[in-house]
Amino acid sequence: MSSATAVAGTNIALVKYWGKRDEALNLPATGSLSLTLDRLGTRTRVAFDGGAADRVTLDGAPAGEKFAARAAAFLDRVRARAGLTARATVETSNSVPTAAGLASSASGFAALALAATRAAGLELAPAELSELARLGSGSAARSIFGGFVEMARGARADGRDAVARPLDEGAGWDVRLVVAITAAGEKTIGSTAAMRQTAATSPYYEAWVRGVDGDLAAARAAIAARDLNALGAVAERSALRMHASAMAADPPILYWNPATLAAIATVRELRERGTAAFITIDAGPHVKVLCAAADADDVAAALNGTAGVLRTLVAAPGPGARVVEAA
Ligand code: PMV
């Protein structure tokens, strides 16, 4: 029997990914750009111990059917690649609520890709791991790397070039993301279905796709210049355009709740008072706020005082996925 444990931080996109050019391979319709976080992530142990079926636990309890099936399908890819048939035990725990729009699938599939390949005796190069993680969840390709990361759209039909890479020019820039949690429980519609519905029915989808390359260029330049105001402006418009395209789908997709809007208003007030703080929102109602390290406590306090905000978490840039135990 061989086993490995890997940890990965989640990542929050500053230039969003919203739409696939190939659903089977999770090939994105556009590139994206994100920040991998330190405190929020997943720890996963995989052991190919040869039971009758794959056994998956999530936060100490047997995983739900959908979650377990997704993990087993992912393990099948790893087994095919390693020439293995043995079933596995997978123990995974998240430091963020699962499937609530806090990007647990990003850290989850990054940690699973690394732990499963190592346990299967494979040593993949980082770009290959990124490609593999992408097959589990598009955003997971980015969590293989630490800090600021850019995910390429790629042009190939087989997806070999749809991988992430670290943006070295951002290394050491000590920003913070303050997460305002505005609801308990799972999100209303998963990202794959929501992307499909947006692409198929939203009159704004094409315009959304057309704008992403410009946002990527602006974000790269802002990171190279350590210009928080410029990066924040890109992040806000990317998130709001992503949500606008989803809201315009038929039927409409609306992830926000009243506290989401209240948190947006709080961040605008902070900015009017001179604090550089900028929102982004994923496929859920929570609001994530990009700011300087020195302002994070003030930003968190303002969000904690916002109606409907349940709690806040402050995260710093974190490292890429790594193996912490192998036997
Ligand atoms: O990786 P997925 O399929 O969970 O999609 C992620 C989509 C967003 O979080 C909304 C945006 C992003 O780029 O992470």
Tab-separated table of C-alpha atoms and ligand atoms in Angstrom:
chain	number	residue	atom	x	y	z
A	1	MET	CA	0.000	0.000	0.000
A	2	SER	CA	1.174	3.499	-0.701
A	3	SER	CA	-0.281	6.714	0.572
A	4	ALA	CA	0.352	10.425	0.378
A	5	THR	CA	-1.084	13.517	2.023
A	6	ALA	CA	-1.129	16.861	0.255
A	7	VAL	CA	-2.345	20.311	1.206
A	8	ALA	CA	-3.442	23.118	-1.108
A	9	GLY	CA	-4.690	26.623	-0.538
A	10	THR	CA	-7.803	27.816	-2.219
A	11	ASN	CA	-7.535	30.635	-4.723
A	12	ILE	CA	-9.721	33.599	-5.480
A	13	ALA	CA	-9.862	34.844	-9.054
A	14	LEU	CA	-9.277	38.545	-9.613
A	15	VAL	CA	-9.966	38.058	-13.317
A	16	LYS	CA	-12.762	35.498	-13.365
A	17	TYR	CA	-13.213	32.269	-15.259
A	18	TRP	CA	-16.851	31.940	-16.312
A	19	GLY	CA	-17.536	29.660	-19.275
A	20	LYS	CA	-16.026	26.566	-20.856
A	21	ARG	CA	-14.914	25.879	-24.409
A	22	ASP	CA	-15.060	22.156	-23.640
A	23	GLU	CA	-17.086	20.806	-20.747
A	24	ALA	CA	-15.661	17.260	-20.723
A	25	LEU	CA	-12.093	18.505	-20.330
A	26	ASN	CA	-12.974	21.652	-18.335
A	27	LEU	CA	-11.288	23.834	-20.932
A	28	PRO	CA	-11.985	27.477	-20.126
A	29	ALA	CA	-13.430	29.895	-22.666
A	30	THR	CA	-10.987	32.531	-21.407
A	31	GLY	CA	-7.890	32.839	-19.281
A	32	SER	CA	-8.146	33.898	-15.634
A	33	LEU	CA	-5.916	35.292	-12.913
A	34	SER	CA	-6.011	34.535	-9.207
A	35	LEU	CA	-4.388	34.732	-5.811
A	36	THR	CA	-3.699	31.516	-3.875
A	37	LEU	CA	-4.424	31.908	-0.152
A	38	ASP	CA	-2.627	30.664	2.935
A	39	ARG	CA	-5.266	29.925	5.593
A	40	LEU	CA	-8.135	28.589	3.534
A	41	GLY	CA	-7.583	25.244	1.925
A	42	THR	CA	-7.797	21.494	1.823
A	43	ARG	CA	-5.781	18.635	3.272
A	44	THR	CA	-6.216	15.292	1.522
A	45	ARG	CA	-4.794	11.856	2.182
A	46	VAL	CA	-5.024	9.182	-0.517
A	47	ALA	CA	-4.140	5.532	0.050
A	48	PHE	CA	-4.484	2.967	-2.728
A	49	ASP	CA	-5.313	0.231	-0.245
A	50	GLY	CA	-7.386	-1.967	-2.522
A	51	GLY	CA	-10.850	-2.093	-0.948
A	52	ALA	CA	-13.921	-3.093	-2.933
A	53	ALA	CA	-14.641	0.511	-3.890
A	54	ASP	CA	-13.203	3.966	-3.355
A	55	ARG	CA	-14.088	5.309	0.092
A	56	VAL	CA	-14.243	9.049	0.502
A	57	THR	CA	-14.635	10.973	3.744
A	58	LEU	CA	-15.117	14.706	3.959
A	59	ASP	CA	-14.381	16.483	7.231
A	60	GLY	CA	-14.455	13.173	9.093
A	61	ALA	CA	-17.779	11.828	7.762
A	62	PRO	CA	-18.608	9.743	4.676
A	63	ALA	CA	-18.857	12.132	1.724
A	64	GLY	CA	-22.160	12.645	-0.060
A	65	GLU	CA	-22.870	10.664	-3.204
A	66	LYS	CA	-22.123	13.463	-5.670
A	67	PHE	CA	-18.885	14.429	-3.997
A	68	ALA	CA	-17.723	10.793	-3.735
A	69	ALA	CA	-18.584	10.123	-7.397
A	70	ARG	CA	-16.622	13.168	-8.517
A	71	ALA	CA	-13.604	12.063	-6.485
A	72	ALA	CA	-13.842	8.473	-7.803
A	73	ALA	CA	-14.013	9.692	-11.415
A	74	PHE	CA	-10.915	11.755	-10.765
A	75	LEU	CA	-9.116	8.767	-9.205
A	76	ASP	CA	-9.986	6.750	-12.337
A	77	ARG	CA	-7.940	9.212	-14.395
A	78	VAL	CA	-5.000	8.864	-12.026
A	79	ARG	CA	-5.290	5.058	-12.024
A	80	ALA	CA	-5.394	4.980	-15.839
A	81	ARG	CA	-2.290	7.109	-15.979
A	82	ALA	CA	-0.389	5.043	-13.393
A	83	GLY	CA	-1.574	1.638	-14.654
A	84	LEU	CA	-3.227	0.920	-11.295
A	85	THR	CA	-6.480	-0.836	-10.525
A	86	ALA	CA	-6.514	-0.651	-6.698
A	87	ARG	CA	-9.370	1.284	-5.094
A	88	ALA	CA	-8.467	4.041	-2.673
A	89	THR	CA	-9.330	5.569	0.654
A	90	VAL	CA	-9.561	9.357	0.424
A	91	GLU	CA	-9.729	11.474	3.566
A	92	THR	CA	-10.219	15.133	2.881
A	93	SER	CA	-10.861	18.084	5.126
A	94	ASN	CA	-11.536	21.681	4.251
A	95	SER	CA	-10.804	24.748	6.312
A	96	VAL	CA	-13.612	26.502	4.392
A	97	PRO	CA	-17.263	25.467	4.062
A	98	THR	CA	-17.606	23.035	1.151
A	99	ALA	CA	-19.458	24.198	-1.994
A	100	ALA	CA	-20.531	27.529	-0.561
A	101	GLY	CA	-18.782	29.702	-3.111
A	102	LEU	CA	-15.612	29.783	-1.047
A	103	ALA	CA	-13.698	27.882	-3.704
A	104	SER	CA	-13.301	24.602	-1.839
A	105	SER	CA	-13.280	22.727	-5.168
A	106	ALA	CA	-10.169	24.666	-6.198
A	107	SER	CA	-8.085	23.596	-3.213
A	108	GLY	CA	-9.862	20.229	-3.109
A	109	PHE	CA	-8.934	19.044	-6.573
A	110	ALA	CA	-5.435	20.540	-6.338
A	111	ALA	CA	-4.780	18.596	-3.126
A	112	LEU	CA	-6.414	15.449	-4.555
A	113	ALA	CA	-4.381	15.653	-7.788
A	114	LEU	CA	-1.131	15.897	-5.863
A	115	ALA	CA	-1.932	13.322	-3.162
A	116	ALA	CA	-3.392	10.788	-5.610
A	117	THR	CA	-0.547	10.997	-8.124
A	118	ARG	CA	2.072	10.698	-5.391
A	119	ALA	CA	0.275	7.778	-3.759
A	120	ALA	CA	0.111	6.151	-7.210
A	121	GLY	CA	3.872	6.539	-7.599
A	122	LEU	CA	3.688	9.326	-10.201
A	123	GLU	CA	5.837	12.471	-10.038
A	124	LEU	CA	4.193	15.014	-12.330
A	125	ALA	CA	5.762	18.325	-13.294
A	126	PRO	CA	3.803	21.327	-11.942
A	127	ALA	CA	2.256	22.143	-15.334
A	128	GLU	CA	1.097	18.521	-15.700
A	129	LEU	CA	-0.396	18.599	-12.212
A	130	SER	CA	-2.172	21.822	-13.106
A	131	GLU	CA	-3.622	20.163	-16.195
A	132	LEU	CA	-4.763	17.165	-14.156
A	133	ALA	CA	-6.294	19.321	-11.404
A	134	ARG	CA	-8.198	21.249	-14.107
A	135	LEU	CA	-10.020	18.062	-15.057
A	136	GLY	CA	-11.482	18.025	-11.550
A	137	SER	CA	-12.389	21.714	-11.411
A	138	GLY	CA	-11.295	24.531	-13.696
A	139	SER	CA	-10.170	26.777	-10.863
A	140	ALA	CA	-8.156	23.944	-9.252
A	141	ALA	CA	-5.520	24.254	-11.978
A	142	ARG	CA	-4.531	27.578	-10.362
A	143	SER	CA	-4.141	26.221	-6.802
A	144	ILE	CA	-1.161	24.089	-7.829
A	145	PHE	CA	0.840	27.327	-7.664
A	146	GLY	CA	1.251	29.906	-4.906
A	147	GLY	CA	0.728	33.665	-4.930
A	148	PHE	CA	-0.546	35.366	-8.066
A	149	VAL	CA	-1.303	32.845	-10.807
A	150	GLU	CA	-2.471	33.100	-14.392
A	151	MET	CA	-4.491	30.354	-16.036
A	152	ALA	CA	-4.167	30.099	-19.810
A	153	ARG	CA	-7.215	29.547	-22.007
A	154	GLY	CA	-5.074	27.416	-24.286
A	155	ALA	CA	-5.834	26.706	-27.923
A	156	ARG	CA	-5.406	22.938	-28.173
A	157	ALA	CA	-8.403	20.608	-28.258
A	158	ASP	CA	-6.665	18.177	-25.877
A	159	GLY	CA	-6.134	20.839	-23.213
A	160	ARG	CA	-2.386	20.337	-22.821
A	161	ASP	CA	-1.884	24.116	-22.939
A	162	ALA	CA	-4.833	25.027	-20.691
A	163	VAL	CA	-2.688	25.168	-17.564
A	164	ALA	CA	-1.775	27.715	-14.927
A	165	ARG	CA	1.573	29.340	-14.218
A	166	PRO	CA	2.807	31.451	-11.323
A	167	LEU	CA	3.205	35.189	-11.952
A	168	ASP	CA	6.665	35.724	-10.530
A	169	GLU	CA	6.356	39.498	-10.830
A	170	GLY	CA	3.794	39.332	-8.002
A	171	ALA	CA	6.000	37.346	-5.616
A	172	GLY	CA	6.254	38.924	-2.193
A	173	TRP	CA	3.467	41.474	-2.669
A	174	ASP	CA	1.836	41.281	0.744
A	175	VAL	CA	-1.831	41.968	0.025
A	176	ARG	CA	-4.798	40.522	1.926
A	177	LEU	CA	-8.170	39.076	1.032
A	178	VAL	CA	-10.840	39.642	3.645
A	179	VAL	CA	-13.701	37.191	3.173
A	180	ALA	CA	-17.133	38.289	4.383
A	181	ILE	CA	-19.344	35.233	4.845
A	182	THR	CA	-22.930	36.223	4.201
A	183	ALA	CA	-24.811	32.912	4.346
A	184	ALA	CA	-24.556	29.383	5.652
A	185	GLY	CA	-25.048	26.332	3.458
A	186	GLU	CA	-24.428	25.331	-0.106
A	187	LYS	CA	-24.785	27.538	-3.135
A	188	THR	CA	-27.979	27.431	-5.159
A	189	ILE	CA	-26.499	26.396	-8.517
A	190	GLY	CA	-23.112	24.825	-9.171
A	191	SER	CA	-20.590	26.605	-11.352
A	192	THR	CA	-20.648	24.108	-14.246
A	193	ALA	CA	-24.424	24.300	-14.702
A	194	ALA	CA	-24.407	28.056	-14.204
A	195	MET	CA	-21.665	28.562	-16.779
A	196	ARG	CA	-23.550	26.375	-19.260
A	197	GLN	CA	-26.770	28.306	-18.708
A	198	THR	CA	-24.986	31.642	-19.041
A	199	ALA	CA	-23.186	30.658	-22.251
A	200	ALA	CA	-26.358	29.225	-23.791
A	201	THR	CA	-28.830	31.969	-22.910
A	202	SER	CA	-27.223	35.205	-21.710
A	203	PRO	CA	-27.122	37.995	-24.294
A	204	TYR	CA	-24.169	39.373	-22.325
A	205	TYR	CA	-22.029	36.225	-22.433
A	206	GLU	CA	-20.172	37.063	-25.642
A	207	ALA	CA	-19.410	40.547	-24.368
A	208	TRP	CA	-18.106	39.033	-21.139
A	209	VAL	CA	-15.748	36.724	-23.034
A	210	ARG	CA	-14.544	39.574	-25.258
A	211	GLY	CA	-13.518	41.669	-22.252
A	212	VAL	CA	-11.362	39.117	-20.449
A	213	ASP	CA	-8.105	39.462	-22.431
A	214	GLY	CA	-8.034	43.188	-21.731
A	215	ASP	CA	-8.648	42.570	-18.032
A	216	LEU	CA	-5.856	39.987	-17.940
A	217	ALA	CA	-3.398	42.437	-19.486
A	218	ALA	CA	-4.440	45.183	-17.073
A	219	ALA	CA	-4.155	42.831	-14.076
A	220	ARG	CA	-0.694	41.625	-15.118
A	221	ALA	CA	0.489	45.219	-15.505
A	222	ALA	CA	-1.001	46.210	-12.130
A	223	ILE	CA	0.725	43.287	-10.400
A	224	ALA	CA	4.075	44.110	-12.014
A	225	ALA	CA	3.687	47.733	-10.858
A	226	ARG	CA	2.376	46.725	-7.373
A	227	ASP	CA	-0.542	49.059	-8.099
A	228	LEU	CA	-3.352	48.008	-5.744
A	229	ASN	CA	-5.818	50.600	-7.056
A	230	ALA	CA	-5.352	49.399	-10.623
A	231	LEU	CA	-5.572	45.705	-9.674
A	232	GLY	CA	-8.621	46.368	-7.512
A	233	ALA	CA	-10.399	48.187	-10.330
A	234	VAL	CA	-9.854	45.216	-12.647
A	235	ALA	CA	-10.999	42.753	-9.976
A	236	GLU	CA	-14.235	44.643	-9.314
A	237	ARG	CA	-15.168	45.034	-12.943
A	238	SER	CA	-14.311	41.429	-13.766
A	239	ALA	CA	-16.495	40.111	-10.932
A	240	LEU	CA	-19.394	42.445	-11.681
A	241	ARG	CA	-19.289	41.660	-15.404
A	242	MET	CA	-19.215	37.934	-14.653
A	243	HIS	CA	-22.261	38.283	-12.412
A	244	ALA	CA	-23.986	40.578	-14.905
A	245	SER	CA	-23.619	37.928	-17.599
A	246	ALA	CA	-25.047	35.288	-15.231
A	247	MET	CA	-27.902	37.509	-14.059
A	248	ALA	CA	-28.894	38.033	-17.699
A	249	ALA	CA	-29.207	34.283	-18.334
A	250	ASP	CA	-32.639	32.717	-18.860
A	251	PRO	CA	-33.640	31.644	-16.262
A	252	PRO	CA	-31.508	34.200	-14.430
A	253	ILE	CA	-28.692	33.209	-12.085
A	254	LEU	CA	-28.471	35.403	-9.018
A	255	TYR	CA	-26.003	34.418	-6.313
A	256	TRP	CA	-26.339	37.531	-4.174
A	257	ASN	CA	-28.308	38.115	-1.004
A	258	PRO	CA	-29.006	41.392	0.819
A	259	ALA	CA	-25.771	41.093	2.803
A	260	THR	CA	-23.800	40.776	-0.440
A	261	LEU	CA	-25.009	44.226	-1.485
A	262	ALA	CA	-24.525	45.638	2.003
A	263	ALA	CA	-20.903	44.429	1.964
A	264	ILE	CA	-20.371	46.030	-1.454
A	265	ALA	CA	-21.694	49.299	-0.020
A	266	THR	CA	-19.358	49.019	2.977
A	267	VAL	CA	-16.356	48.618	0.682
A	268	ARG	CA	-17.406	51.662	-1.348
A	269	GLU	CA	-17.678	53.696	1.850
A	270	LEU	CA	-14.239	52.520	2.949
A	271	ARG	CA	-12.877	53.688	-0.376
A	272	GLU	CA	-14.544	57.080	-0.087
A	273	ARG	CA	-12.761	57.459	3.245
A	274	GLY	CA	-9.419	56.666	1.581
A	275	THR	CA	-8.934	52.925	2.179
A	276	ALA	CA	-7.919	51.009	-0.939
A	277	ALA	CA	-10.349	48.066	-0.763
A	278	PHE	CA	-11.987	46.246	-3.684
A	279	ILE	CA	-14.566	43.496	-3.929
A	280	THR	CA	-14.771	40.276	-5.834
A	281	ILE	CA	-17.585	37.681	-5.703
A	282	ASP	CA	-17.610	34.054	-6.870
A	283	ALA	CA	-20.446	31.596	-7.476
A	284	GLY	CA	-22.018	32.349	-4.111
A	285	PRO	CA	-23.146	35.263	-1.925
A	286	HIS	CA	-19.881	35.908	-0.073
A	287	VAL	CA	-17.832	39.022	-0.682
A	288	LYS	CA	-14.040	38.884	-0.835
A	289	VAL	CA	-12.171	42.126	-0.389
A	290	LEU	CA	-8.686	42.820	-1.719
A	291	CYS	CA	-6.707	45.307	0.355
A	292	ALA	CA	-3.254	46.107	1.724
A	293	ALA	CA	-2.013	44.054	4.686
A	294	ALA	CA	-1.983	47.177	6.869
A	295	ASP	CA	-5.697	47.826	6.194
A	296	ALA	CA	-6.984	44.265	6.657
A	297	ASP	CA	-8.091	44.701	10.294
A	298	ASP	CA	-10.033	47.887	9.505
A	299	VAL	CA	-11.650	46.278	6.474
A	300	ALA	CA	-12.622	43.209	8.525
A	301	ALA	CA	-14.057	45.393	11.294
A	302	ALA	CA	-16.150	47.382	8.813
A	303	LEU	CA	-17.462	44.172	7.243
A	304	ASN	CA	-18.207	42.624	10.652
A	305	GLY	CA	-20.336	45.683	11.360
A	306	THR	CA	-22.289	45.236	8.126
A	307	ALA	CA	-25.870	43.951	8.327
A	308	GLY	CA	-26.064	40.270	7.409
A	309	VAL	CA	-22.343	39.544	7.472
A	310	LEU	CA	-21.976	36.437	9.657
A	311	ARG	CA	-18.204	36.528	10.072
A	312	THR	CA	-14.998	37.421	8.316
A	313	LEU	CA	-11.760	35.605	7.562
A	314	VAL	CA	-8.507	37.298	6.638
A	315	ALA	CA	-6.147	35.440	4.305
A	316	ALA	CA	-2.715	36.272	2.934
A	317	PRO	CA	-1.027	34.990	-0.225
A	318	GLY	CA	-0.071	31.360	0.279
A	319	PRO	CA	2.132	28.692	-1.304
A	320	GLY	CA	1.200	26.191	-3.979
A	321	ALA	CA	0.052	22.638	-3.383
A	322	ARG	CA	2.573	20.476	-1.539
A	323	VAL	CA	3.033	16.961	-0.221
A	324	VAL	CA	3.222	16.849	3.566
A	325	GLU	CA	3.437	13.084	4.104
A	326	ALA	CA	4.205	10.109	1.874
A	327	ALA	CA	4.581	6.445	2.792
B	1	PMV	O1	-13.612	25.787	-10.926
B	1	PMV	P1	-15.087	25.988	-10.892
B	1	PMV	O2	-15.792	25.120	-11.869
B	1	PMV	O3	-15.641	25.851	-9.505
B	1	PMV	O4	-15.411	27.485	-11.356
B	1	PMV	C1	-14.987	28.619	-10.663
B	1	PMV	C2	-15.735	29.820	-11.063
B	1	PMV	C3	-15.515	31.069	-10.229
B	1	PMV	O5	-15.074	30.750	-8.935
B	1	PMV	C4	-16.831	31.800	-10.099
B	1	PMV	C5	-14.520	32.027	-10.892
B	1	PMV	C6	-13.073	31.620	-10.816
B	1	PMV	O6	-12.351	31.977	-11.742
B	1	PMV	O7	-12.666	30.990	-9.831
